[in-house]
PDB file of C-alpha atoms and ligand atoms in Angstrom:
ATOM      1  CA  MET A  13      32.229 -12.143   5.551  1.00 51.00           C
ATOM      2  CA  TRP A  14      31.318 -15.590   4.286  1.00 51.00           C
ATOM      3  CA  LEU A  15      29.127 -16.263   7.165  1.00 54.00           C
ATOM      4  CA  ALA A  16      27.526 -13.175   7.068  1.00 55.00           C
ATOM      5  CA  LEU A  17      26.488 -13.834   3.377  1.00 51.00           C
ATOM      6  CA  THR A  18      25.514 -17.597   4.264  1.00 51.00           C
ATOM      7  CA  ALA A  19      23.153 -16.067   7.175  1.00 53.00           C
ATOM      8  CA  ALA A  20      21.568 -13.717   4.641  1.00 50.00           C
ATOM      9  CA  ALA A  21      20.806 -16.789   2.139  1.00 50.00           C
ATOM     10  CA  LEU A  22      19.459 -18.639   4.891  1.00 50.00           C
ATOM     11  CA  VAL A  23      17.123 -15.812   6.068  1.00 50.00           C
ATOM     12  CA  LEU A  24      16.095 -15.306   2.183  1.00 48.00           C
ATOM     13  CA  VAL A  25      15.232 -19.134   1.689  1.00 46.00           C
ATOM     14  CA  ALA A  26      13.227 -19.054   5.271  1.00 49.00           C
ATOM     15  CA  LEU A  27      11.102 -15.980   4.109  1.00 49.00           C
ATOM     16  CA  ALA A  28      10.470 -17.354   0.218  1.00 46.00           C
ATOM     17  CA  PRO A  29       7.054 -19.477   1.168  1.00 46.00           C
ATOM     18  CA  GLY A  30       5.843 -16.419   2.897  1.00 42.00           C
ATOM     19  CA  LEU A  31       6.559 -14.149   0.071  1.00 44.00           C
ATOM     20  CA  VAL A  32       4.728 -16.709  -2.482  1.00 46.00           C
ATOM     21  CA  HIS A  33       1.732 -16.823  -0.558  1.00 46.00           C
ATOM     22  CA  SER A  34       1.570 -13.198   0.446  1.00 50.00           C
ATOM     23  CA  GLN A  35      -2.455 -13.268   1.083  1.00 67.00           C
ATOM     24  CA  ALA A  36      -4.210 -16.437   1.867  1.00 77.00           C
ATOM     25  CA  ASP A  37      -3.992 -19.669   0.733  1.00 88.00           C
ATOM     26  CA  ILE A  38      -7.611 -20.957   1.159  1.00 93.00           C
ATOM     27  CA  GLN A  39      -9.286 -23.055  -1.369  1.00 95.00           C
ATOM     28  CA  VAL A  40     -12.334 -24.273   0.640  1.00 95.00           C
ATOM     29  CA  LEU A  41     -13.587 -22.825   3.838  1.00 95.00           C
ATOM     30  CA  SER A  42     -14.631 -25.434   6.578  1.00 92.00           C
ATOM     31  CA  ASN A  43     -14.833 -23.657   9.828  1.00 93.00           C
ATOM     32  CA  PRO A  44     -13.902 -26.340  12.997  1.00 91.00           C
ATOM     33  CA  ALA A  45     -16.161 -24.113  14.945  1.00 94.00           C
ATOM     34  CA  PHE A  46     -19.020 -26.140  13.253  1.00 95.00           C
ATOM     35  CA  GLU A  47     -19.025 -29.630  14.948  1.00 91.00           C
ATOM     36  CA  ASN A  48     -20.363 -32.324  12.821  1.00 90.00           C
ATOM     37  CA  ASP A  49     -20.401 -30.505   9.551  1.00 93.00           C
ATOM     38  CA  GLN A  50     -23.782 -31.012   7.603  1.00 95.00           C
ATOM     39  CA  ARG A  51     -22.554 -30.001   4.240  1.00 96.00           C
ATOM     40  CA  PRO A  52     -19.493 -30.580   2.290  1.00 96.00           C
ATOM     41  CA  PRO A  53     -16.805 -27.533   3.026  1.00 96.00           C
ATOM     42  CA  ALA A  54     -17.690 -24.283   0.837  1.00 97.00           C
ATOM     43  CA  VAL A  55     -15.405 -23.785  -1.935  1.00 97.00           C
ATOM     44  CA  PHE A  56     -13.692 -20.370  -2.016  1.00 97.00           C
ATOM     45  CA  ASN A  57     -10.515 -19.785  -3.512  1.00 97.00           C
ATOM     46  CA  HIS A  58      -9.703 -16.824  -1.623  1.00 97.00           C
ATOM     47  CA  ASP A  59      -7.097 -15.164  -4.101  1.00 96.00           C
ATOM     48  CA  GLU A  60      -8.513 -16.041  -7.006  1.00 97.00           C
ATOM     49  CA  HIS A  61     -12.021 -15.089  -6.156  1.00 97.00           C
ATOM     50  CA  ASN A  62     -11.009 -11.801  -5.017  1.00 97.00           C
ATOM     51  CA  ALA A  63      -9.133 -11.229  -8.182  1.00 97.00           C
ATOM     52  CA  VAL A  64     -12.086 -12.349 -10.613  1.00 97.00           C
ATOM     53  CA  ALA A  65     -14.632 -10.428  -8.238  1.00 97.00           C
ATOM     54  CA  GLU A  66     -12.186  -7.099  -8.166  1.00 97.00           C
ATOM     55  CA  LEU A  67     -12.316  -6.972  -4.605  1.00 97.00           C
ATOM     56  CA  GLU A  68      -8.425  -6.940  -3.816  1.00 96.00           C
ATOM     57  CA  ASP A  69      -8.754  -3.174  -2.441  1.00 96.00           C
ATOM     58  CA  GLN A  70     -11.601  -4.105  -0.202  1.00 96.00           C
ATOM     59  CA  CYS A  71     -10.257  -6.471   2.005  1.00 97.00           C
ATOM     60  CA  TRP A  72     -11.666  -4.231   4.865  1.00 98.00           C
ATOM     61  CA  TYR A  73     -15.283  -4.988   3.644  1.00 98.00           C
ATOM     62  CA  CYS A  74     -15.236  -8.877   4.399  1.00 98.00           C
ATOM     63  CA  HIS A  75     -12.368  -8.192   7.145  1.00 98.00           C
ATOM     64  CA  HIS A  76     -14.300  -5.823   8.818  1.00 98.00           C
ATOM     65  CA  MET A  77     -14.051  -4.671  12.649  1.00 98.00           C
ATOM     66  CA  ASP A  78     -17.957  -3.916  12.496  1.00 97.00           C
ATOM     67  CA  GLY A  79     -19.697  -5.571   9.772  1.00 97.00           C
ATOM     68  CA  ALA A  80     -22.849  -3.231  10.310  1.00 96.00           C
ATOM     69  CA  ASN A  81     -20.468  -0.018   9.456  1.00 96.00           C
ATOM     70  CA  PRO A  82     -17.656  -1.435   7.401  1.00 97.00           C
ATOM     71  CA  SER A  83     -14.934   1.106   6.798  1.00 97.00           C
ATOM     72  CA  PRO A  84     -11.512   1.339   4.828  1.00 97.00           C
ATOM     73  CA  ASP A  85      -9.761   2.887   7.519  1.00 97.00           C
ATOM     74  CA  GLU A  86      -9.785  -0.149   9.574  1.00 97.00           C
ATOM     75  CA  ASP A  87      -9.766  -3.976   8.988  1.00 98.00           C
ATOM     76  CA  SER A  88      -9.430  -7.489  10.913  1.00 98.00           C
ATOM     77  CA  ILE A  89      -7.476  -9.330   8.650  1.00 97.00           C
ATOM     78  CA  GLY A  90      -5.659 -12.110  10.610  1.00 95.00           C
ATOM     79  CA  ILE A  91      -8.692 -12.419  13.033  1.00 97.00           C
ATOM     80  CA  PRO A  92     -11.025 -15.304  12.045  1.00 96.00           C
ATOM     81  CA  CYS A  93     -14.588 -14.675  11.771  1.00 97.00           C
ATOM     82  CA  ALA A  94     -15.332 -16.978  14.601  1.00 96.00           C
ATOM     83  CA  ASP A  95     -13.633 -14.701  17.009  1.00 96.00           C
ATOM     84  CA  CYS A  96     -16.268 -12.036  16.823  1.00 97.00           C
ATOM     85  CA  HIS A  97     -19.009 -14.451  15.664  1.00 97.00           C
ATOM     86  CA  SER A  98     -19.968 -17.304  17.828  1.00 96.00           C
ATOM     87  CA  VAL A  99     -21.770 -20.319  16.189  1.00 96.00           C
ATOM     88  CA  GLU A 100     -24.631 -19.755  19.050  1.00 94.00           C
ATOM     89  CA  ALA A 101     -26.434 -16.640  18.757  1.00 88.00           C
ATOM     90  CA  MET A 102     -25.220 -13.872  21.303  1.00 90.00           C
ATOM     91  CA  GLU A 103     -27.314 -10.536  21.687  1.00 88.00           C
ATOM     92  CA  ASP A 104     -26.649  -8.112  18.750  1.00 92.00           C
ATOM     93  CA  MET A 105     -24.135 -10.472  17.148  1.00 96.00           C
ATOM     94  CA  THR A 106     -24.868 -12.172  13.615  1.00 97.00           C
ATOM     95  CA  PRO A 107     -23.954 -16.057  14.418  1.00 97.00           C
ATOM     96  CA  LEU A 108     -21.357 -17.543  12.621  1.00 97.00           C
ATOM     97  CA  MET A 109     -23.255 -19.667   9.788  1.00 97.00           C
ATOM     98  CA  MET A 110     -25.454 -16.551   9.429  1.00 97.00           C
ATOM     99  CA  ALA A 111     -22.448 -14.364   9.107  1.00 98.00           C
ATOM    100  CA  TYR A 112     -20.706 -16.217   6.278  1.00 98.00           C
ATOM    101  CA  HIS A 113     -24.226 -16.728   4.435  1.00 98.00           C
ATOM    102  CA  LYS A 114     -25.155 -13.083   4.785  1.00 98.00           C
ATOM    103  CA  GLN A 115     -21.738 -11.783   3.398  1.00 98.00           C
ATOM    104  CA  CYS A 116     -21.207 -14.327   0.734  1.00 98.00           C
ATOM    105  CA  LYS A 117     -24.998 -14.298  -0.731  1.00 98.00           C
ATOM    106  CA  GLU A 118     -26.004 -10.773  -0.278  1.00 97.00           C
ATOM    107  CA  CYS A 119     -23.134  -9.622  -2.656  1.00 98.00           C
ATOM    108  CA  HIS A 120     -23.667 -12.652  -5.119  1.00 98.00           C
ATOM    109  CA  MET A 121     -26.895 -11.372  -5.435  1.00 98.00           C
ATOM    110  CA  LYS A 122     -26.513  -7.645  -5.349  1.00 97.00           C
ATOM    111  CA  GLU A 123     -24.025  -8.150  -8.216  1.00 97.00           C
ATOM    112  CA  LYS A 124     -25.908 -10.832 -10.000  1.00 97.00           C
ATOM    113  CA  ALA A 125     -22.708 -12.781 -10.212  1.00 97.00           C
ATOM    114  CA  GLY A 126     -21.730 -15.790  -8.009  1.00 97.00           C
ATOM    115  CA  PRO A 127     -23.206 -19.016  -6.451  1.00 98.00           C
ATOM    116  CA  ILE A 128     -26.664 -18.535  -4.622  1.00 97.00           C
ATOM    117  CA  THR A 129     -27.810 -22.155  -4.066  1.00 97.00           C
ATOM    118  CA  CYS A 130     -26.519 -24.368  -1.448  1.00 97.00           C
ATOM    119  CA  GLY A 131     -24.938 -27.063  -3.610  1.00 97.00           C
ATOM    120  CA  GLU A 132     -23.117 -24.627  -5.799  1.00 97.00           C
ATOM    121  CA  CYS A 133     -21.065 -23.633  -2.751  1.00 97.00           C
ATOM    122  CA  HIS A 134     -21.212 -26.903  -0.618  1.00 97.00           C
ATOM    123  CA  VAL A 135     -20.173 -28.919  -3.631  1.00 96.00           C
ATOM    124  CA  ARG A 136     -19.925 -32.714  -2.982  1.00 92.00           C
TER     125      ARG A 136
HETATM  126  C1  HEC B 220     -13.465  -7.826  14.785  1.00 57.42           C
HETATM  127  C2  HEC B 220     -14.516  -8.614  14.940  1.00 57.42           C
HETATM  128  C3  HEC B 220     -15.155  -8.869  13.759  1.00 57.42           C
HETATM  129  C4  HEC B 220     -14.691  -9.864  12.757  1.00 57.42           C
HETATM  130  C5  HEC B 220     -13.456 -10.556  12.661  1.00 57.42           C
HETATM  131  C6  HEC B 220     -15.634 -10.242  11.803  1.00 57.42           C
HETATM  132  N1  HEC B 220     -17.099  -9.509  12.189  1.00 57.42           N
HETATM  133 FE1  HEC B 220     -18.421  -9.449  11.307  1.00 57.42          FE
HETATM  134  N2  HEC B 220     -19.284  -8.028  12.369  1.00 57.42           N
HETATM  135  C7  HEC B 220     -18.643  -7.526  13.329  1.00 57.42           C
HETATM  136  C8  HEC B 220     -19.723  -6.697  14.206  1.00 57.42           C
HETATM  137  C9  HEC B 220     -19.169  -5.848  15.446  1.00 57.42           C
HETATM  138  C10 HEC B 220     -20.683  -6.665  13.472  1.00 57.42           C
HETATM  139  C11 HEC B 220     -22.169  -5.792  13.738  1.00 57.42           C
HETATM  140  C12 HEC B 220     -23.002  -6.652  14.836  1.00 57.42           C
HETATM  141  C13 HEC B 220     -23.802  -7.772  13.789  1.00 57.42           C
HETATM  142  O1  HEC B 220     -24.689  -7.352  12.869  1.00 57.42           O
HETATM  143  O2  HEC B 220     -23.640  -8.747  13.810  1.00 57.42           O
HETATM  144  C14 HEC B 220     -20.438  -7.751  12.329  1.00 57.42           C
HETATM  145  C15 HEC B 220     -21.554  -7.835  11.311  1.00 57.42           C
HETATM  146  C16 HEC B 220     -21.331  -8.890  10.128  1.00 57.42           C
HETATM  147  C17 HEC B 220     -22.241  -8.926   9.248  1.00 57.42           C
HETATM  148  C18 HEC B 220     -23.825  -8.359   9.446  1.00 57.42           C
HETATM  149  C19 HEC B 220     -23.751  -7.051   8.480  1.00 57.42           C
HETATM  150  C20 HEC B 220     -24.847  -6.657   8.273  1.00 57.42           C
HETATM  151  O3  HEC B 220     -25.047  -5.933   7.081  1.00 57.42           O
HETATM  152  O4  HEC B 220     -25.911  -6.423   9.268  1.00 57.42           O
HETATM  153  C21 HEC B 220     -21.879 -10.122   8.324  1.00 57.42           C
HETATM  154  C22 HEC B 220     -22.728 -10.749   7.669  1.00 57.42           C
HETATM  155  C23 HEC B 220     -20.790 -10.339   8.977  1.00 57.42           C
HETATM  156  N3  HEC B 220     -20.188  -9.656  10.100  1.00 57.42           N
HETATM  157  C24 HEC B 220     -19.640 -11.139   8.358  1.00 57.42           C
HETATM  158  C25 HEC B 220     -18.390 -11.550   8.849  1.00 57.42           C
HETATM  159  C26 HEC B 220     -17.539 -12.540   8.089  1.00 57.42           C
HETATM  160  C27 HEC B 220     -18.199 -13.458   7.304  1.00 57.42           C
HETATM  161  C28 HEC B 220     -16.347 -12.721   8.545  1.00 57.42           C
HETATM  162  C29 HEC B 220     -14.897 -13.308   8.705  1.00 57.42           C
HETATM  163  C30 HEC B 220     -14.580 -13.089   7.239  1.00 57.42           C
HETATM  164  C31 HEC B 220     -16.448 -11.502   9.753  1.00 57.42           C
HETATM  165  N4  HEC B 220     -17.791 -10.867   9.999  1.00 57.42           N
HETATM  166  C32 HEC B 220     -15.438 -10.979  10.750  1.00 57.42           C
HETATM  167  C33 HEC B 220     -17.447  -7.911  13.852  1.00 57.42           C
HETATM  168  C34 HEC B 220     -16.579  -8.862  13.175  1.00 57.42           C
HETATM  169  C1  HEC B 221     -15.078 -11.725   0.060  1.00 57.42           C
HETATM  170  C2  HEC B 221     -14.616 -11.894   1.192  1.00 57.42           C
HETATM  171  C3  HEC B 221     -13.056 -11.479   1.229  1.00 57.42           C
HETATM  172  C4  HEC B 221     -12.252 -10.593   0.852  1.00 57.42           C
HETATM  173  C5  HEC B 221     -12.549  -9.441  -0.079  1.00 57.42           C
HETATM  174  C6  HEC B 221     -10.873 -10.749   1.251  1.00 57.42           C
HETATM  175  N1  HEC B 221     -10.868 -11.848   2.295  1.00 57.42           N
HETATM  176 FE1  HEC B 221      -9.214 -12.694   3.463  1.00 57.42          FE
HETATM  177  N2  HEC B 221     -10.528 -14.273   4.039  1.00 57.42           N
HETATM  178  C7  HEC B 221     -11.863 -14.362   3.758  1.00 57.42           C
HETATM  179  C8  HEC B 221     -12.525 -15.289   4.618  1.00 57.42           C
HETATM  180  C9  HEC B 221     -13.987 -15.892   4.527  1.00 57.42           C
HETATM  181  C10 HEC B 221     -11.409 -15.868   5.236  1.00 57.42           C
HETATM  182  C11 HEC B 221     -11.409 -17.191   6.126  1.00 57.42           C
HETATM  183  C12 HEC B 221     -11.717 -16.497   7.530  1.00 57.42           C
HETATM  184  C13 HEC B 221     -12.296 -17.170   8.474  1.00 57.42           C
HETATM  185  O1  HEC B 221     -12.981 -18.395   8.060  1.00 57.42           O
HETATM  186  O2  HEC B 221     -12.280 -17.226   9.892  1.00 57.42           O
HETATM  187  C14 HEC B 221     -10.250 -15.233   4.981  1.00 57.42           C
HETATM  188  C15 HEC B 221      -9.191 -15.372   5.467  1.00 57.42           C
HETATM  189  C16 HEC B 221      -7.768 -14.647   5.125  1.00 57.42           C
HETATM  190  C17 HEC B 221      -6.872 -14.652   5.830  1.00 57.42           C
HETATM  191  C18 HEC B 221      -6.193 -15.535   6.668  1.00 57.42           C
HETATM  192  C19 HEC B 221      -5.445 -16.948   5.963  1.00 57.42           C
HETATM  193  C20 HEC B 221      -5.434 -18.094   6.563  1.00 57.42           C
HETATM  194  O3  HEC B 221      -4.594 -19.239   5.839  1.00 57.42           O
HETATM  195  O4  HEC B 221      -5.934 -18.392   7.772  1.00 57.42           O
HETATM  196  C21 HEC B 221      -5.868 -13.719   5.457  1.00 57.42           C
HETATM  197  C22 HEC B 221      -4.438 -13.161   5.959  1.00 57.42           C
HETATM  198  C23 HEC B 221      -6.805 -12.992   4.347  1.00 57.42           C
HETATM  199  N3  HEC B 221      -7.894 -13.502   4.601  1.00 57.42           N
HETATM  200  C24 HEC B 221      -6.255 -11.508   3.676  1.00 57.42           C
HETATM  201  C25 HEC B 221      -6.929 -10.976   3.156  1.00 57.42           C
HETATM  202  C26 HEC B 221      -6.478  -9.927   2.366  1.00 57.42           C
HETATM  203  C27 HEC B 221      -4.927  -9.077   2.618  1.00 57.42           C
HETATM  204  C28 HEC B 221      -7.418  -9.320   1.590  1.00 57.42           C
HETATM  205  C29 HEC B 221      -7.431  -8.091   0.646  1.00 57.42           C
HETATM  206  C30 HEC B 221      -6.428  -8.305  -0.374  1.00 57.42           C
HETATM  207  C31 HEC B 221      -8.659 -10.315   1.723  1.00 57.42           C
HETATM  208  N4  HEC B 221      -8.179 -10.970   2.799  1.00 57.42           N
HETATM  209  C32 HEC B 221      -9.718 -10.132   1.154  1.00 57.42           C
HETATM  210  C33 HEC B 221     -12.889 -13.622   2.951  1.00 57.42           C
HETATM  211  C34 HEC B 221     -12.199 -12.566   2.440  1.00 57.42           C
HETATM  212  C1  HEC B 222     -18.275  -7.993  -2.181  1.00 57.42           C
HETATM  213  C2  HEC B 222     -18.958  -9.140  -3.306  1.00 57.42           C
HETATM  214  C3  HEC B 222     -18.535 -10.621  -2.699  1.00 57.42           C
HETATM  215  C4  HEC B 222     -18.455 -10.819  -1.680  1.00 57.42           C
HETATM  216  C5  HEC B 222     -18.630 -10.732  -0.275  1.00 57.42           C
HETATM  217  C6  HEC B 222     -18.235 -12.627  -1.907  1.00 57.42           C
HETATM  218  N1  HEC B 222     -18.145 -12.979  -3.196  1.00 57.42           N
HETATM  219 FE1  HEC B 222     -18.156 -14.747  -4.179  1.00 57.42          FE
HETATM  220  N2  HEC B 222     -18.135 -13.492  -6.018  1.00 57.42           N
HETATM  221  C7  HEC B 222     -18.425 -12.172  -6.340  1.00 57.42           C
HETATM  222  C8  HEC B 222     -18.609 -12.013  -7.439  1.00 57.42           C
HETATM  223  C9  HEC B 222     -18.671 -10.772  -8.291  1.00 57.42           C
HETATM  224  C10 HEC B 222     -18.531 -13.169  -8.178  1.00 57.42           C
HETATM  225  C11 HEC B 222     -18.441 -13.563  -9.757  1.00 57.42           C
HETATM  226  C12 HEC B 222     -16.961 -13.408 -10.382  1.00 57.42           C
HETATM  227  C13 HEC B 222     -17.182 -13.395 -11.888  1.00 57.42           C
HETATM  228  O1  HEC B 222     -16.967 -14.683 -12.269  1.00 57.42           O
HETATM  229  O2  HEC B 222     -17.122 -12.829 -12.755  1.00 57.42           O
HETATM  230  C14 HEC B 222     -18.177 -14.043  -7.245  1.00 57.42           C
HETATM  231  C15 HEC B 222     -18.122 -15.743  -7.346  1.00 57.42           C
HETATM  232  C16 HEC B 222     -17.893 -16.753  -6.601  1.00 57.42           C
HETATM  233  C17 HEC B 222     -17.833 -18.195  -6.720  1.00 57.42           C
HETATM  234  C18 HEC B 222     -17.633 -18.485  -8.159  1.00 57.42           C
HETATM  235  C19 HEC B 222     -16.250 -18.359  -8.697  1.00 57.42           C
HETATM  236  C20 HEC B 222     -15.259 -19.119  -7.930  1.00 57.42           C
HETATM  237  O3  HEC B 222     -14.288 -18.082  -7.690  1.00 57.42           O
HETATM  238  O4  HEC B 222     -15.274 -20.144  -7.784  1.00 57.42           O
HETATM  239  C21 HEC B 222     -17.822 -18.714  -5.583  1.00 57.42           C
HETATM  240  C22 HEC B 222     -17.575 -19.935  -5.479  1.00 57.42           C
HETATM  241  C23 HEC B 222     -18.040 -17.718  -4.646  1.00 57.42           C
HETATM  242  N3  HEC B 222     -18.119 -16.375  -5.344  1.00 57.42           N
HETATM  243  C24 HEC B 222     -18.127 -18.173  -3.206  1.00 57.42           C
HETATM  244  C25 HEC B 222     -17.792 -16.893  -2.353  1.00 57.42           C
HETATM  245  C26 HEC B 222     -18.144 -17.194  -0.862  1.00 57.42           C
HETATM  246  C27 HEC B 222     -18.071 -18.490  -0.303  1.00 57.42           C
HETATM  247  C28 HEC B 222     -18.032 -15.889  -0.341  1.00 57.42           C
HETATM  248  C29 HEC B 222     -18.114 -15.538   1.129  1.00 57.42           C
HETATM  249  C30 HEC B 222     -17.026 -16.184   2.031  1.00 57.42           C
HETATM  250  C31 HEC B 222     -18.260 -14.923  -1.154  1.00 57.42           C
HETATM  251  N4  HEC B 222     -18.085 -15.633  -2.417  1.00 57.42           N
HETATM  252  C32 HEC B 222     -18.214 -13.786  -1.050  1.00 57.42           C
HETATM  253  C33 HEC B 222     -18.791 -11.365  -5.222  1.00 57.42           C
HETATM  254  C34 HEC B 222     -18.465 -11.819  -3.994  1.00 57.42           C
HETATM  255  C1  HEC B 223     -22.415 -18.292  -1.305  1.00 57.42           C
HETATM  256  C2  HEC B 223     -21.820 -19.574  -0.690  1.00 57.42           C
HETATM  257  C3  HEC B 223     -23.006 -20.329   0.072  1.00 57.42           C
HETATM  258  C4  HEC B 223     -24.149 -20.971  -0.147  1.00 57.42           C
HETATM  259  C5  HEC B 223     -25.146 -20.409  -1.353  1.00 57.42           C
HETATM  260  C6  HEC B 223     -24.554 -21.634   1.007  1.00 57.42           C
HETATM  261  N1  HEC B 223     -23.618 -21.820   1.900  1.00 57.42           N
HETATM  262 FE1  HEC B 223     -23.698 -22.803   3.564  1.00 57.42          FE
HETATM  263  N2  HEC B 223     -21.998 -22.071   4.080  1.00 57.42           N
HETATM  264  C7  HEC B 223     -20.896 -21.527   3.575  1.00 57.42           C
HETATM  265  C8  HEC B 223     -19.788 -20.876   4.187  1.00 57.42           C
HETATM  266  C9  HEC B 223     -18.699 -19.901   3.677  1.00 57.42           C
HETATM  267  C10 HEC B 223     -19.891 -21.597   5.213  1.00 57.42           C
HETATM  268  C11 HEC B 223     -18.859 -21.584   6.447  1.00 57.42           C
HETATM  269  C12 HEC B 223     -17.785 -22.607   6.065  1.00 57.42           C
HETATM  270  C13 HEC B 223     -18.058 -24.033   6.306  1.00 57.42           C
HETATM  271  O1  HEC B 223     -17.930 -24.654   7.335  1.00 57.42           O
HETATM  272  O2  HEC B 223     -18.502 -24.653   5.151  1.00 57.42           O
HETATM  273  C14 HEC B 223     -21.113 -22.324   5.239  1.00 57.42           C
HETATM  274  C15 HEC B 223     -21.398 -23.026   6.341  1.00 57.42           C
HETATM  275  C16 HEC B 223     -22.940 -23.909   6.476  1.00 57.42           C
HETATM  276  C17 HEC B 223     -23.261 -24.622   7.434  1.00 57.42           C
HETATM  277  C18 HEC B 223     -22.433 -24.992   8.701  1.00 57.42           C
HETATM  278  C19 HEC B 223     -21.574 -25.903   8.586  1.00 57.42           C
HETATM  279  C20 HEC B 223     -21.893 -27.139   8.397  1.00 57.42           C
HETATM  280  O3  HEC B 223     -21.597 -27.898   7.305  1.00 57.42           O
HETATM  281  O4  HEC B 223     -22.709 -27.970   9.186  1.00 57.42           O
HETATM  282  C21 HEC B 223     -24.519 -25.334   6.960  1.00 57.42           C
HETATM  283  C22 HEC B 223     -25.359 -26.294   8.038  1.00 57.42           C
HETATM  284  C23 HEC B 223     -24.695 -24.733   5.729  1.00 57.42           C
HETATM  285  N3  HEC B 223     -24.100 -23.863   5.238  1.00 57.42           N
HETATM  286  C24 HEC B 223     -25.803 -25.173   5.157  1.00 57.42           C
HETATM  287  C25 HEC B 223     -26.162 -24.235   3.831  1.00 57.42           C
HETATM  288  C26 HEC B 223     -27.444 -24.392   3.101  1.00 57.42           C
HETATM  289  C27 HEC B 223     -28.666 -25.502   3.590  1.00 57.42           C
HETATM  290  C28 HEC B 223     -27.600 -23.825   2.037  1.00 57.42           C
HETATM  291  C29 HEC B 223     -28.490 -23.457   1.150  1.00 57.42           C
HETATM  292  C30 HEC B 223     -30.080 -23.008   1.597  1.00 57.42           C
HETATM  293  C31 HEC B 223     -26.197 -23.008   2.166  1.00 57.42           C
HETATM  294  N4  HEC B 223     -25.445 -23.381   3.141  1.00 57.42           N
HETATM  295  C32 HEC B 223     -25.816 -21.989   1.161  1.00 57.42           C
HETATM  296  C33 HEC B 223     -21.544 -20.956   2.044  1.00 57.42           C
HETATM  297  C34 HEC B 223     -22.570 -21.043   1.366  1.00 57.42           C
END
């Protein structure tokens, strides 16, 4: 009995940090796929951004399986952008830097909210 309770308590302790950061503990984006970064990392406080921009029920929009046709019925959460979008241009696939810039900036322009200029995202 005592042993079983102790084991249960240990499991709870082990799970706790995972529960606190249930989504993504991201403050800035700096993709190691880019060698020799030309710019400082882009600021992106994942959870806070998505709460303020009211995107918490639209994970599938950014984490799409097919960005030309994003659908709420499927998502790629857990798969890095770089797994599908390579740094070098490949046939019919948006290259990695353009993928970030297009996704971030197109929405900011459409919503007339959020940064558009280089220095607002790549903050020194
Ligand atoms: C499972 C694979 C996959 C993942 C992961 C993925 N994409 Fe895509 N994405 C695609 C496919 C397929 C297309 C359609 C071909 C194209 O236009 O590049 C696409 C298209 C895009 C486009 C162009 C959309 C348009 O309007 O033409 C952007 C921008 C984009 N992705 C950004 C991202 C970003 C940023 C991430 C990470 C948050 C990401 N993608 C993750 C597969 C993926
Ligand atoms: C505005 C676009 C956007 C939205 C909306 C979004 N994410 Fe993300 N998320 C990102 C980007 C960008 C990354 C970094 C991926 C990369 O660079 O490969 C990321 C990374 C992640 C990661 C990986 C965490 C890590 O530490 O590696 C998880 C998990 C995740 N997101 C979950 C979610 C969930 C769950 C939702 C919906 C509640 C969501 N995201 C909504 C853009 C978004
Ligand atoms: C689908 C729409 C959408 C996408 C995609 C999106 N954003 Fe935003 N973003 C917004 C909106 C809306 C705001 C303004 C929120 C407010 O202040 O009301 C914003 C604000 C911001 C801000 C300023 C506020 C803050 O959280 O610091 C930053 C920085 C930012 N976005 C970075 C990014 C980056 C980097 C990406 C791409 C990885 C991205 N955004 C993708 C909608 C979007
Ligand atoms: C809405 C936010 C946003 C804006 C505006 C923006 N970027 Fe980025 N940029 C990103 C994100 C996100 C990445 C991918 C993460 C990273 O490596 O910083 C990126 C990556 C890059 C990279 C590849 C990585 C590196 O540092 O070498 C370069 C170069 C770059 N951006 C240059 C620019 C320039 C030049 C401008 C202005 C014309 C600009 N960006 C505007 C968000 C932005």
